[in-house]
Short mmCIF file of C-alpha atoms in Angstrom, two decimals:
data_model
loop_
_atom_site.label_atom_id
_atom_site.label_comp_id
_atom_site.label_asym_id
_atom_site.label_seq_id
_atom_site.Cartn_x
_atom_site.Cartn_y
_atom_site.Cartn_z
CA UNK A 1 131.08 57.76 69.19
CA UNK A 2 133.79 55.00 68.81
CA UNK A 3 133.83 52.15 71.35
CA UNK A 4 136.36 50.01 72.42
CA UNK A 5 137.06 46.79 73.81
CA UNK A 6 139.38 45.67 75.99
CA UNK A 7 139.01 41.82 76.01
CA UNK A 8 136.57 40.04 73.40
CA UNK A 9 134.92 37.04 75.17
CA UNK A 10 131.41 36.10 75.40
CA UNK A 11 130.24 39.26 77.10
CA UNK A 12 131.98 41.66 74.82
CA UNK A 13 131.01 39.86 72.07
CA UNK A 14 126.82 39.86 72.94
CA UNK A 15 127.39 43.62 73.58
CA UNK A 16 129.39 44.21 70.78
CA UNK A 17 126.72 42.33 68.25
CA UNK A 18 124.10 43.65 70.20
CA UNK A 19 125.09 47.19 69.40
CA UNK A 20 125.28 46.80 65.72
CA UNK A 21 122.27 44.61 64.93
CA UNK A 22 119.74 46.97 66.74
CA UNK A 23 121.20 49.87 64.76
CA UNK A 24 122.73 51.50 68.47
CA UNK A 25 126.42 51.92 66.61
CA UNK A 26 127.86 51.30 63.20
CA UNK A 27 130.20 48.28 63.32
CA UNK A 28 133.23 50.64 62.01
CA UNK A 29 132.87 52.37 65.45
CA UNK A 30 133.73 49.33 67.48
CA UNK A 31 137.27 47.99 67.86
CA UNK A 32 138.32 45.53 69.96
CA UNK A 33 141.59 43.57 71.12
CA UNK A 34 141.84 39.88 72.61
CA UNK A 35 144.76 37.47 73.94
CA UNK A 36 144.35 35.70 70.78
CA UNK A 37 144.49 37.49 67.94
CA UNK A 38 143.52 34.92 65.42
CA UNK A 39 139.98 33.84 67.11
CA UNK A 40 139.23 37.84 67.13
CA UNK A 41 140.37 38.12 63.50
CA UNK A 42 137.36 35.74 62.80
CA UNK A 43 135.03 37.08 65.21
CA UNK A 44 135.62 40.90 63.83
CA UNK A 45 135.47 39.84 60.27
CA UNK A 46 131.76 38.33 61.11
CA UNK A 47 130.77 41.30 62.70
CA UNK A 48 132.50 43.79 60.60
CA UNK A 49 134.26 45.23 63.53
CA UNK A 50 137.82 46.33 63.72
CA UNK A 51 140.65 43.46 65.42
CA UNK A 52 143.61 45.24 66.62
CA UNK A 53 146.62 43.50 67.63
CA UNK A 54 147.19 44.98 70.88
CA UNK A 55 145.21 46.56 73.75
CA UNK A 56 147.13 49.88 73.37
CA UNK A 57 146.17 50.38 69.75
CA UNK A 58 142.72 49.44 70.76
CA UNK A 59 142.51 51.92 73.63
CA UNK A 60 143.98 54.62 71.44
CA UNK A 61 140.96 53.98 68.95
CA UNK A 62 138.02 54.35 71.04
CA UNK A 63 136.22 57.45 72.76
CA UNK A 64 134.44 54.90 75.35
CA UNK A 65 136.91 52.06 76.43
CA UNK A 66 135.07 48.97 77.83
CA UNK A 67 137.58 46.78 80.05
CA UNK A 68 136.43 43.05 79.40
CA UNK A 69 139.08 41.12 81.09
CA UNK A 70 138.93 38.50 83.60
CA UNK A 71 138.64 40.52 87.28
CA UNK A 72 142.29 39.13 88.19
CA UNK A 73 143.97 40.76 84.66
CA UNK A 74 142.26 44.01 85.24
CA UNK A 75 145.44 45.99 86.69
CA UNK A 76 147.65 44.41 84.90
CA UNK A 77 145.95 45.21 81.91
CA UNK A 78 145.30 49.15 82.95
CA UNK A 79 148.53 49.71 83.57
CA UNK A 80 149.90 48.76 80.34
CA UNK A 81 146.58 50.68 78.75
CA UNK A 82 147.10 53.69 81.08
CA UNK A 83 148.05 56.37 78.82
CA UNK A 84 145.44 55.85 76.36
CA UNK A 85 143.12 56.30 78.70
CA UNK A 86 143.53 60.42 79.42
CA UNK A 87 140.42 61.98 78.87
CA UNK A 88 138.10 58.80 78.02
CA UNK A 89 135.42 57.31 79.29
CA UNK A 90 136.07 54.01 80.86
CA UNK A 91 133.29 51.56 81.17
CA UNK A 92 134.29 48.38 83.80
CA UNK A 93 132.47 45.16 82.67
CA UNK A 94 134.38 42.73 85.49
CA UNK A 95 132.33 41.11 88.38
CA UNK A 96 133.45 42.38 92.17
CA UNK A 97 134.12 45.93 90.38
CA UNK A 98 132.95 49.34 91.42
CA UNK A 99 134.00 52.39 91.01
CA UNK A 100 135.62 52.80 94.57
CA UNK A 101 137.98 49.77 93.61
CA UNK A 102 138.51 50.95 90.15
CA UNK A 103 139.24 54.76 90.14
CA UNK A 104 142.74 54.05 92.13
CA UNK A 105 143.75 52.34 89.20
CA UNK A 106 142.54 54.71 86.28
CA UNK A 107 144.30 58.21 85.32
CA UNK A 108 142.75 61.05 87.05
CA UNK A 109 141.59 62.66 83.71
CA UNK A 110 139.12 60.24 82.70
CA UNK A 111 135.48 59.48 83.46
CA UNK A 112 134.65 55.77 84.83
CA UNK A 113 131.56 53.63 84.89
CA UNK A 114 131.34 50.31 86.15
CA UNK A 115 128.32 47.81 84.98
CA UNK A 116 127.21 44.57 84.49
CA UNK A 117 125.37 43.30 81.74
CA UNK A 118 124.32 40.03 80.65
CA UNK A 119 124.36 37.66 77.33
CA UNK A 120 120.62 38.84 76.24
CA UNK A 121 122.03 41.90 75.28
CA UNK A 122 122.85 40.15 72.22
CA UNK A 123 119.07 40.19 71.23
CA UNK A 124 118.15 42.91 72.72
CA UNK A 125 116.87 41.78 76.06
CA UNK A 126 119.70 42.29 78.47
CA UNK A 127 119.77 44.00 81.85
CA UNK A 128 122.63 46.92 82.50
CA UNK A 129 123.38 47.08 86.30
CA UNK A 130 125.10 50.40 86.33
CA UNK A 131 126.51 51.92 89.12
CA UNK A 132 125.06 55.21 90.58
CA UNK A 133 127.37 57.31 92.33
CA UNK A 134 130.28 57.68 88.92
CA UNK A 135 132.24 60.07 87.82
CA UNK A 136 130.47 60.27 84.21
CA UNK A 137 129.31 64.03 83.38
CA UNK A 138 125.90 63.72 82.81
CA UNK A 139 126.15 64.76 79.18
CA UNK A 140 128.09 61.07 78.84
CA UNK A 141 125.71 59.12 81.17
CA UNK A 142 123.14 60.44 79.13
CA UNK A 143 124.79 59.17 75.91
CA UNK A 144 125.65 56.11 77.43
CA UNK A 145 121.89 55.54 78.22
CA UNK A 146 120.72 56.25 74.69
CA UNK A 147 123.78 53.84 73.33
CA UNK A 148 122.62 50.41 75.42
CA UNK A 149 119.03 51.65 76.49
CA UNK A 150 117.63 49.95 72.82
CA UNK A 151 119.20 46.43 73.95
CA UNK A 152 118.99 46.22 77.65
CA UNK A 153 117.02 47.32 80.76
CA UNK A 154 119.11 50.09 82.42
CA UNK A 155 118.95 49.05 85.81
CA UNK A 156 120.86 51.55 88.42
CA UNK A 157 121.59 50.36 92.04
CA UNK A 158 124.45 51.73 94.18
CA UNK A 159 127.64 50.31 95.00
CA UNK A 160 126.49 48.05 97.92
CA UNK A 161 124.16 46.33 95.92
CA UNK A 162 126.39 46.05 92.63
CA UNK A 163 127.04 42.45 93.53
CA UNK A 164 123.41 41.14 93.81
CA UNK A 165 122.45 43.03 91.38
CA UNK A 166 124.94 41.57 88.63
CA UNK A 167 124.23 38.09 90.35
CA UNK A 168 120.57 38.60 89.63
CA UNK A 169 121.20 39.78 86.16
CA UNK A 170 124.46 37.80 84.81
CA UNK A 171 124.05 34.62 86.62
CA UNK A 172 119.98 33.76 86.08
CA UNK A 173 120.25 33.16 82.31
CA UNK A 174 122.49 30.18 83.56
CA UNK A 175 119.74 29.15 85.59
CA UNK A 176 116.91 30.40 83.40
CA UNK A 177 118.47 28.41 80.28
CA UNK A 178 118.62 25.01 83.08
CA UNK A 179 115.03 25.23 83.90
CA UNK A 180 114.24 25.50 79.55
CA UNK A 181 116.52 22.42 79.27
CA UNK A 182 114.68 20.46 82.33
CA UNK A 183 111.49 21.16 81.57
CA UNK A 184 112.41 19.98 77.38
CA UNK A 185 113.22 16.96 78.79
CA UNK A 186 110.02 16.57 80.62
CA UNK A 187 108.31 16.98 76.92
CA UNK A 188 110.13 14.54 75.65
CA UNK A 189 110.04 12.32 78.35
CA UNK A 190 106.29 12.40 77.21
CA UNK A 191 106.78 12.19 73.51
CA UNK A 192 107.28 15.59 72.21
CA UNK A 193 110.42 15.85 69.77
CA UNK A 194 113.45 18.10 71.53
CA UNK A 195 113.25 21.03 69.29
CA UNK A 196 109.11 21.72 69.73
CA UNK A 197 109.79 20.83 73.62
CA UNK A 198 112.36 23.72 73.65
CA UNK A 199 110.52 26.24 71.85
CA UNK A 200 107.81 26.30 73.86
CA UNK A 201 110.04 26.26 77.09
CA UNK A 202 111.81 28.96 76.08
CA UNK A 203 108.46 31.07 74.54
CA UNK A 204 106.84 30.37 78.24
CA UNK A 205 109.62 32.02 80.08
CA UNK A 206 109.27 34.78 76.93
CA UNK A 207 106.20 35.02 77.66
CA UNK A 208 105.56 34.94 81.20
CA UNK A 209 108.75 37.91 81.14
CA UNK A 210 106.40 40.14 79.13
CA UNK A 211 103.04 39.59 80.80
CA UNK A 212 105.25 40.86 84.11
CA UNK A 213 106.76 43.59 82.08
CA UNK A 214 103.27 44.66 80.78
CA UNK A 215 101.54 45.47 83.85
CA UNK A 216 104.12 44.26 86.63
CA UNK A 217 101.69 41.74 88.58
CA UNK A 218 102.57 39.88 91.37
CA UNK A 219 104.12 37.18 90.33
CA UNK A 220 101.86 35.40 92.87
CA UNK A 221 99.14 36.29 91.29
CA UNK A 222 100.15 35.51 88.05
CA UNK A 223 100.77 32.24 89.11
CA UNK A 224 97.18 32.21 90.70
CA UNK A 225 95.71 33.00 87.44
CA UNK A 226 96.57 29.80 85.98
CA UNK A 227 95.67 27.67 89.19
CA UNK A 228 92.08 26.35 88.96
CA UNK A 229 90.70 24.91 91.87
CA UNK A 230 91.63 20.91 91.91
CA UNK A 231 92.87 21.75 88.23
CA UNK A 232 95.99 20.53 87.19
CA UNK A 233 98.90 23.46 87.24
CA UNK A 234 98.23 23.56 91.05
CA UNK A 235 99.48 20.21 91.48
CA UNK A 236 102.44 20.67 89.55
CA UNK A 237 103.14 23.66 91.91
CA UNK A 238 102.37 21.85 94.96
CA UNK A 239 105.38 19.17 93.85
CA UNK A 240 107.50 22.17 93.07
CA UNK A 241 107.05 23.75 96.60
CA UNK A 242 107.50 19.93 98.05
CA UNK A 243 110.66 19.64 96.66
CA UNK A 244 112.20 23.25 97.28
CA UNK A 245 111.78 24.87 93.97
CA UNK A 246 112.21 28.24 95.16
CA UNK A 247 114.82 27.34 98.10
CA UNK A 248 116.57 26.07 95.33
CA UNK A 249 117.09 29.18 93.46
CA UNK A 250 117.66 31.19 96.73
CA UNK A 251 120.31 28.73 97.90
CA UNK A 252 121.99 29.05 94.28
CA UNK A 253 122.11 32.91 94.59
CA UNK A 254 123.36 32.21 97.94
CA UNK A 255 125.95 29.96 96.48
CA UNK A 256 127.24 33.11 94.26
CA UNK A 257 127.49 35.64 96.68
CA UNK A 258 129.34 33.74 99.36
CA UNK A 259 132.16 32.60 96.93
CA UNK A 260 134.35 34.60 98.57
#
């Protein structure tokens, strides 16, 4: 399989790397074009992937085309991409995307998927929200599967829910990498050095991710587990519900899904 991308920004660029360092696709099968075609010179050369100069060229190349662009360039972008598309498997990476709004757009001979994946992919411990409901044969959604299932959780919802989904999954490592940061600062705030406090922040959300993943516990009752009776977690969770800890995160989920 060769794989294509259309726009090479963060996203592309975790998938992309993903791909290759867990062994999913040889680096020679990826191609990739960008607006600027001197920062993707230097990012391909790193990754050992191929930088082509325009989007048709990289279209052309590719058996699976990912679109990457911004949400706003995305029919620009298909037009001028169009006939390289015949025939191809299209893959839609843009937020507020799902099939329904991108098939209108596509040629008629081509198979379209529309996802959203997130920056873990990179090592290997993204989430996939895929679309149910495509046009992929299921020879290709089975291919696709194999491809990302090594470096990501495929998670299918349908259409409706593509937008909570992706918030869930593309928008929480903002918030997951916050709550490492603040709770760093409350190590060092206490005299541990930055890089030890951020270690262990990050190995406790790690870590508390696989305990769920391992037998899929309540997270109430995980939390239980650690709260003694008149110990000392259970006041730090009684502050936390004081000041709207999990309000917090609703209201900032909130805060992505009304933006419109």
């Amino acid at each position: 399989m060769k794989l294509s991308f259309i726009g090479f920004g963060n996203m592309a660029g975790a998938m992309a790397q993903g791909l290759i360092e867990f062994d999913c696709l040889p680096a020679q099968n990826i191609y990739a074009s960008a607006a600027h075609f001197d920062k993707l010179e230097k990012k391909a050369a790193t990754l050992g992937i191929h930088a082509c100069q325009t989007n048709l060229e990289a279209a052309a190349a590719g058996d699976v085309v990912i679109l990457a662009v911004k949400p706003y360039m995305m029919e620009t972008v298909i037009q001028e991409i169009r006939s390289a598309l015949v025939n191809k498997t299209v893959v839609c990476i843009a937020a507020g995307f799902t099939d329904r709004k991108l098939r209108p757009l596509l040629p008629d001979d081509c198979e379209s998927l529309c996802v959203m994946p997130n920056t873990p992919i990179r090592v290997g411990q993204g989430i996939l929200v895929w679309e149910t409901g495509s046009t992929l044969s299921a020879d290709m959604e089975a291919k696709l599967a194999e491809l990302f299932g090594p470096i990501a959780l495929i998670a299918p919802v349908d259409s409706k829910h593509m937008d909570i989904a992706g918030t869930i999954a593309g928008c929480s490592p903002a918030f997951a990498a916050m709550f490492i940061e603040a709770l760093s600062d409350a190590g060092v705030k206490y005299g541990l050095q930055r890089a030890q406090a951020l270690e262990m922040a990050a190995r406790v959300l790690e870590g508390t991710g696989a305990l769920f993943m391992a037998d899929h516990s309540h997270p109430g009752v995980m939390k239980d587990s650690v709260c003694s009776p008149g110990g000392t977690t259970i006041r730090g969770v009684s502050q936390l519900e004081k000041d709207g800890f999990r309000g917090d995160i609703i209201d900032a989920v909130d805060a992505v899904m009304n933006r419109q």
